[in-house]
CSV table of C-alpha atoms in Angstrom, one decimal:
chain,number,residue,atom,x,y,z
A,22,ARG,CA,-17.9,-15.9,7.8
A,23,LYS,CA,-21.6,-15.9,7.4
A,24,ARG,CA,-23.0,-12.3,7.3
A,25,GLN,CA,-19.6,-10.8,7.5
A,26,ARG,CA,-19.5,-7.5,5.7
A,27,ARG,CA,-15.8,-6.9,5.4
A,28,LEU,CA,-12.6,-8.9,5.4
A,29,ASN,CA,-10.1,-8.1,8.1
A,30,GLY,CA,-7.5,-5.6,7.0
A,31,ILE,CA,-9.1,-4.9,3.6
A,32,ASP,CA,-8.5,-1.2,3.9
A,33,GLU,CA,-4.8,-1.6,4.2
A,34,VAL,CA,-4.6,-4.0,1.3
A,35,VAL,CA,-6.8,-1.8,-0.9
A,36,LEU,CA,-4.6,1.3,-0.2
A,37,SER,CA,-1.4,-0.6,-0.7
A,38,LEU,CA,-2.5,-1.9,-4.1
A,39,THR,CA,-3.9,1.5,-5.2
A,40,ALA,CA,-0.6,3.1,-4.2
A,41,LYS,CA,1.2,0.7,-6.5
A,42,GLY,CA,-0.9,2.0,-9.4
A,43,LEU,CA,-3.7,-0.7,-9.7
A,44,THR,CA,-7.1,0.4,-10.8
A,45,THR,CA,-10.3,-0.3,-8.9
A,46,GLY,CA,-11.1,-3.1,-11.3
A,47,GLU,CA,-7.6,-4.6,-10.9
A,48,VAL,CA,-7.9,-4.4,-7.1
A,49,ALA,CA,-11.3,-6.1,-7.3
A,50,ALA,CA,-9.9,-8.9,-9.5
A,51,HIS,CA,-7.0,-9.3,-7.1
A,52,PHE,CA,-9.4,-9.9,-4.1
A,53,ASP,CA,-11.4,-12.4,-6.2
A,54,GLU,CA,-8.3,-14.3,-7.3
A,55,VAL,CA,-6.3,-14.3,-4.0
A,56,TYR,CA,-9.0,-14.3,-1.3
A,57,GLY,CA,-12.0,-15.6,-3.2
A,58,ALA,CA,-13.9,-12.6,-2.1
A,59,ARG,CA,-16.0,-10.3,-4.2
A,60,VAL,CA,-15.3,-6.6,-3.5
A,61,SER,CA,-17.1,-4.1,-5.6
A,62,LYS,CA,-15.4,-1.2,-7.4
A,63,ASP,CA,-17.6,1.2,-5.5
A,64,THR,CA,-16.4,-0.2,-2.1
A,65,ILE,CA,-12.8,0.2,-3.3
A,66,SER,CA,-13.4,3.8,-4.3
A,67,ARG,CA,-15.0,4.5,-0.9
A,68,ILE,CA,-12.0,3.1,0.9
A,69,THR,CA,-9.6,5.2,-1.1
A,70,ASP,CA,-11.7,8.3,-0.8
A,71,LYS,CA,-11.4,8.1,3.0
A,72,VAL,CA,-7.7,9.0,2.8
A,73,LEU,CA,-7.8,11.6,0.1
A,74,GLY,CA,-7.8,14.4,2.7
A,75,GLU,CA,-4.8,13.0,4.5
A,76,MET,CA,-3.0,12.5,1.2
A,77,ALA,CA,-3.6,16.1,0.1
A,78,GLU,CA,-2.4,17.3,3.5
A,79,TRP,CA,0.8,15.2,3.2
A,80,CYS,CA,1.5,16.5,-0.4
A,81,ASN,CA,1.1,20.1,0.7
A,82,ARG,CA,3.2,19.9,3.9
A,83,PRO,CA,6.1,22.3,4.3
A,84,LEU,CA,9.4,20.8,3.4
A,85,GLU,CA,12.6,21.2,5.3
A,86,GLY,CA,15.4,23.3,3.6
A,87,VAL,CA,18.0,20.6,4.1
A,88,TYR,CA,17.7,16.8,4.5
A,89,PRO,CA,20.8,14.9,5.8
A,90,VAL,CA,21.9,12.0,3.6
A,91,LEU,CA,24.5,9.4,4.4
A,92,PHE,CA,26.1,7.3,1.7
A,93,ILE,CA,28.0,4.2,2.7
A,94,ASP,CA,30.1,2.4,0.2
A,95,ALA,CA,32.1,-0.8,0.9
A,96,ILE,CA,34.0,-3.5,-1.0
A,97,HIS,CA,33.9,-7.1,0.3
A,98,GLY,CA,36.6,-9.4,-1.0
A,99,LYS,CA,37.9,-12.8,0.0
A,100,ILE,CA,41.6,-13.1,0.3
A,101,ARG,CA,43.4,-16.4,0.7
A,102,ASP,CA,46.7,-16.6,2.5
A,103,GLY,CA,49.5,-18.5,0.6
């Protein structure tokens, strides 16, 4: 819209694309190609910088000694009678 500063949900999309390994330039190109919106590399960097503290906290969290895991295996086969 006219005079709109940001697209709705841009932060989530930027963080998702960055988490998948895209560079700031690739994210900017993605927004231009998909949404037709120009987003600067600086804006993308500011968005990702907002979560750096949370990311560092999550990476340094204490881990449990044991994590339960459940493996389920099955075979599905068609059997015809006669």
